[in-house]
Amino acid sequence: MHSVCVYCGSRAGADSAYADCATRLGRAIAERAMTLVYGGGSVGLMHRAAEAALAAGGRVVGVTTELLMRREVAHQGLSELHVVQTMHQRKKMMADFADAFIALPGGLGTLEELFEIWTWRQLGYHNKPVGLVNCEGYYDGLLDFLAQTHEQGFVSPDMLGLLLVDPDPQRLLDRIAGAQPVSEDPWWRMRESI
Ligand code: AMP
């Protein structure tokens, strides 16, 4: 595994523990000699993760759009910064660059990116691990709801199990690096097991 795409808030959040998680994840990615791929901004948790990876001597690749480059103040010190036209191009480029995906605490943009990449895996568009850092229990409510999606017969346990969840960024990274790729298209098997 050579690169990890990190999805996270363009804000720092109400608890300083979130920034600490972002810092620890960015540093851990760099210390494992992996490239950090992210949205290219210098705001919020995005900034913390990118700065920590750079400070640890890591390679950081940003992918942004012309519009977001102004709104999220593109980071000028990255190893590479790609500026594309549309959000669809941005998401595809981030997904193509990465061997795995990890979401930290964040807002609607983070949730959208996490669910998109997770459902792309469900559909077999990629075969890369997806993880969630449940920093300070930020995602407890979401995880409860996800359990309900299974209890109510909409999502299989196999599908839920594709999302690796851990409160500790370093441990999650190790679990993701050790995750075995699923060679078959999981779609039909998962439908059967609902
Ligand atoms: P947020 O979690 O809302 O602070 O956003 C974090 C990142 O998600 C930002 O860099 C946004 O550009 C990005 N993002 C991706 N898709 C979307 C979307 N559909 N709506 C808003 N932000 C998005």
Short mmCIF file of C-alpha atoms and ligand atoms in Angstrom, two decimals:
data_model
loop_
_atom_site.label_atom_id
_atom_site.label_comp_id
_atom_site.label_asym_id
_atom_site.label_seq_id
_atom_site.Cartn_x
_atom_site.Cartn_y
_atom_site.Cartn_z
CA MET A 1 0.00 0.00 0.00
CA HIS A 2 1.58 3.26 -1.16
CA SER A 3 -1.02 5.95 -0.66
CA VAL A 4 -4.00 6.80 1.53
CA CYS A 5 -6.75 9.27 0.73
CA VAL A 6 -7.94 11.16 3.81
CA TYR A 7 -11.41 12.68 3.99
CA CYS A 8 -11.99 15.13 6.83
CA GLY A 9 -13.54 18.38 7.95
CA SER A 10 -12.76 21.74 6.43
CA ARG A 11 -13.31 22.95 10.01
CA ALA A 12 -11.41 21.89 13.13
CA GLY A 13 -14.52 20.96 15.14
CA ALA A 14 -15.45 21.72 18.74
CA ASP A 15 -13.02 19.34 20.46
CA SER A 16 -9.24 19.70 20.11
CA ALA A 17 -9.06 15.90 20.12
CA TYR A 18 -10.19 15.95 16.46
CA ALA A 19 -7.17 17.98 15.41
CA ASP A 20 -5.00 15.62 17.43
CA CYS A 21 -6.44 12.64 15.55
CA ALA A 22 -5.80 14.38 12.20
CA THR A 23 -2.23 15.13 13.21
CA ARG A 24 -1.60 11.56 14.35
CA LEU A 25 -3.04 10.12 11.15
CA GLY A 26 -1.05 12.45 8.89
CA ARG A 27 2.17 11.68 10.76
CA ALA A 28 1.51 7.93 10.76
CA ILE A 29 0.94 7.91 6.98
CA ALA A 30 4.26 9.70 6.41
CA GLU A 31 6.13 7.48 8.88
CA ARG A 32 4.98 4.43 6.92
CA ALA A 33 6.41 6.07 3.76
CA MET A 34 2.95 6.37 2.24
CA THR A 35 1.61 9.33 0.27
CA LEU A 36 -1.27 11.28 1.77
CA VAL A 37 -3.89 12.26 -0.81
CA TYR A 38 -6.48 14.84 0.22
CA GLY A 39 -8.53 17.82 -0.92
CA GLY A 40 -5.60 20.23 -1.03
CA GLY A 41 -6.92 22.83 1.41
CA SER A 42 -5.23 24.66 4.24
CA VAL A 43 -8.24 24.84 6.54
CA GLY A 44 -9.60 22.73 9.39
CA LEU A 45 -8.61 19.13 9.92
CA MET A 46 -7.46 18.90 6.29
CA HIS A 47 -4.72 21.36 7.11
CA ARG A 48 -3.71 19.50 10.29
CA ALA A 49 -3.35 16.14 8.54
CA ALA A 50 -1.39 17.59 5.61
CA GLU A 51 0.93 19.63 7.84
CA ALA A 52 1.68 16.66 10.07
CA ALA A 53 2.57 14.47 7.09
CA LEU A 54 4.80 17.14 5.57
CA ALA A 55 6.50 17.78 8.91
CA ALA A 56 7.30 14.07 9.15
CA GLY A 57 8.93 14.21 5.71
CA GLY A 58 6.01 12.66 3.86
CA ARG A 59 4.67 13.18 0.37
CA VAL A 60 1.33 14.97 0.25
CA VAL A 61 -0.79 15.29 -2.89
CA GLY A 62 -3.73 17.70 -3.00
CA VAL A 63 -6.59 17.60 -5.50
CA THR A 64 -8.89 20.59 -5.65
CA THR A 65 -11.12 22.52 -8.03
CA GLU A 66 -10.71 26.12 -9.18
CA LEU A 67 -13.66 27.16 -7.02
CA LEU A 68 -12.55 25.28 -3.89
CA MET A 69 -8.98 26.47 -4.32
CA ARG A 70 -10.18 29.91 -3.28
CA ARG A 71 -12.72 28.81 -0.68
CA GLU A 72 -10.49 26.30 1.08
CA VAL A 73 -7.26 28.26 0.47
CA ALA A 74 -5.13 25.78 -1.43
CA HIS A 75 -2.05 24.66 0.49
CA GLN A 76 1.04 26.07 -1.26
CA GLY A 77 3.59 23.74 0.31
CA LEU A 78 2.39 20.39 -1.01
CA SER A 79 4.45 17.87 -2.95
CA GLU A 80 1.84 18.12 -5.72
CA LEU A 81 -1.33 20.17 -6.15
CA HIS A 82 -3.75 19.22 -8.91
CA VAL A 83 -6.44 21.72 -9.87
CA VAL A 84 -9.35 20.27 -11.85
CA GLN A 85 -12.61 21.71 -13.19
CA THR A 86 -15.34 19.74 -11.44
CA MET A 87 -16.02 17.90 -8.19
CA HIS A 88 -16.53 14.68 -10.15
CA GLN A 89 -13.05 14.99 -11.68
CA ARG A 90 -11.64 15.77 -8.25
CA LYS A 91 -13.21 12.74 -6.57
CA LYS A 92 -12.17 10.42 -9.37
CA MET A 93 -8.58 11.67 -9.29
CA MET A 94 -8.39 11.30 -5.50
CA ALA A 95 -9.81 7.78 -5.75
CA ASP A 96 -7.41 6.81 -8.55
CA PHE A 97 -4.38 8.13 -6.66
CA ALA A 98 -5.18 6.22 -3.45
CA ASP A 99 -4.76 2.60 -2.39
CA ALA A 100 -7.04 3.07 0.64
CA PHE A 101 -9.43 5.64 2.12
CA ILE A 102 -9.76 6.92 5.69
CA ALA A 103 -12.34 9.37 7.01
CA LEU A 104 -11.73 11.51 10.09
CA PRO A 105 -14.36 13.64 11.80
CA GLY A 106 -15.96 16.11 9.45
CA GLY A 107 -19.15 17.62 8.09
CA LEU A 108 -21.40 16.99 5.10
CA GLY A 109 -18.56 16.95 2.59
CA THR A 110 -16.71 14.31 4.59
CA LEU A 111 -19.85 12.19 5.00
CA GLU A 112 -20.61 12.42 1.30
CA GLU A 113 -17.09 11.38 0.33
CA LEU A 114 -17.07 8.48 2.82
CA PHE A 115 -20.41 7.08 1.69
CA GLU A 116 -19.58 7.50 -1.96
CA ILE A 117 -16.30 5.59 -1.76
CA TRP A 118 -17.89 2.93 0.45
CA THR A 119 -20.79 2.41 -1.99
CA TRP A 120 -18.38 2.35 -4.93
CA ARG A 121 -16.78 -0.59 -3.16
CA GLN A 122 -20.20 -2.20 -2.69
CA LEU A 123 -20.78 -1.86 -6.41
CA GLY A 124 -17.35 -3.26 -7.26
CA TYR A 125 -15.98 -0.07 -8.84
CA HIS A 126 -12.88 -0.49 -6.70
CA ASN A 127 -11.44 -3.02 -4.32
CA LYS A 128 -9.61 -0.79 -1.84
CA PRO A 129 -10.07 -0.71 1.96
CA VAL A 130 -12.18 2.02 3.55
CA GLY A 131 -11.75 3.09 7.18
CA LEU A 132 -13.27 5.46 9.68
CA VAL A 133 -11.45 7.05 12.63
CA ASN A 134 -14.11 7.22 15.33
CA CYS A 135 -12.19 9.91 17.18
CA GLU A 136 -13.59 10.57 20.69
CA GLY A 137 -16.78 8.76 19.69
CA TYR A 138 -17.65 11.42 17.11
CA TYR A 139 -19.29 8.82 14.86
CA ASP A 140 -21.09 6.80 17.59
CA GLY A 141 -24.50 8.07 16.51
CA LEU A 142 -23.80 7.24 12.88
CA LEU A 143 -22.55 3.75 13.78
CA ASP A 144 -25.73 3.12 15.81
CA PHE A 145 -27.79 4.12 12.80
CA LEU A 146 -25.74 1.88 10.51
CA ALA A 147 -26.49 -1.05 12.84
CA GLN A 148 -30.15 -0.18 12.42
CA THR A 149 -29.85 -0.29 8.61
CA HIS A 150 -28.96 -3.96 9.01
CA GLU A 151 -31.56 -4.69 11.69
CA GLN A 152 -34.23 -3.28 9.40
CA GLY A 153 -33.08 -5.41 6.46
CA PHE A 154 -31.53 -2.82 4.17
CA VAL A 155 -27.79 -3.49 4.53
CA SER A 156 -25.95 -6.80 4.86
CA PRO A 157 -23.40 -7.41 7.61
CA ASP A 158 -20.81 -8.06 4.88
CA MET A 159 -21.34 -4.60 3.52
CA LEU A 160 -21.13 -3.00 6.95
CA GLY A 161 -18.00 -5.05 7.64
CA LEU A 162 -16.22 -3.48 4.68
CA LEU A 163 -15.92 -0.28 6.72
CA LEU A 164 -13.06 -0.66 9.21
CA VAL A 165 -13.73 1.44 12.31
CA ASP A 166 -11.23 2.31 15.02
CA PRO A 167 -10.84 5.21 17.47
CA ASP A 168 -7.06 5.13 17.04
CA PRO A 169 -5.62 6.46 13.75
CA GLN A 170 -2.36 4.51 13.88
CA ARG A 171 -4.09 1.21 14.67
CA LEU A 172 -6.65 1.80 11.92
CA LEU A 173 -3.84 2.44 9.44
CA ASP A 174 -2.16 -0.83 10.44
CA ARG A 175 -5.45 -2.72 10.10
CA ILE A 176 -6.03 -1.18 6.67
CA ALA A 177 -2.49 -1.97 5.52
CA GLY A 178 -3.07 -5.60 6.56
CA ALA A 179 -6.55 -5.88 5.03
CA GLN A 180 -6.83 -8.63 2.45
CA PRO A 181 -8.26 -7.49 -0.88
CA VAL A 182 -11.60 -9.07 -1.79
CA SER A 183 -11.03 -10.57 -5.22
CA GLU A 184 -14.64 -11.33 -6.11
CA ASP A 185 -17.31 -8.77 -6.84
CA PRO A 186 -19.09 -8.68 -3.45
CA TRP A 187 -22.36 -7.27 -4.78
CA TRP A 188 -24.48 -10.40 -5.29
CA ARG A 189 -23.08 -12.24 -2.30
CA MET A 190 -24.00 -9.30 -0.11
CA ARG A 191 -27.51 -9.08 -1.45
CA GLU A 192 -27.97 -12.77 -0.68
CA SER A 193 -26.84 -12.34 2.93
CA ILE A 194 -29.15 -9.43 3.83
P1 AMP B 1 -16.78 19.22 5.30
O1 AMP B 1 -16.69 17.87 5.89
O2 AMP B 1 -18.20 19.62 4.94
O3 AMP B 1 -16.06 20.27 6.08
O4 AMP B 1 -16.05 19.13 3.88
C1 AMP B 1 -14.82 18.49 3.78
C2 AMP B 1 -14.42 18.39 2.34
O5 AMP B 1 -15.38 17.67 1.60
C3 AMP B 1 -14.28 19.72 1.62
O6 AMP B 1 -12.97 19.73 1.07
C4 AMP B 1 -15.29 19.68 0.52
O7 AMP B 1 -14.80 20.27 -0.62
C5 AMP B 1 -15.43 18.20 0.29
N1 AMP B 1 -16.65 17.77 -0.40
C6 AMP B 1 -16.72 16.70 -1.19
N2 AMP B 1 -17.93 16.53 -1.69
C7 AMP B 1 -18.70 17.52 -1.19
C8 AMP B 1 -20.07 17.89 -1.34
N3 AMP B 1 -20.90 17.17 -2.12
N4 AMP B 1 -20.51 18.95 -0.67
C9 AMP B 1 -19.66 19.66 0.11
N5 AMP B 1 -18.37 19.36 0.27
C10 AMP B 1 -17.88 18.31 -0.38
#
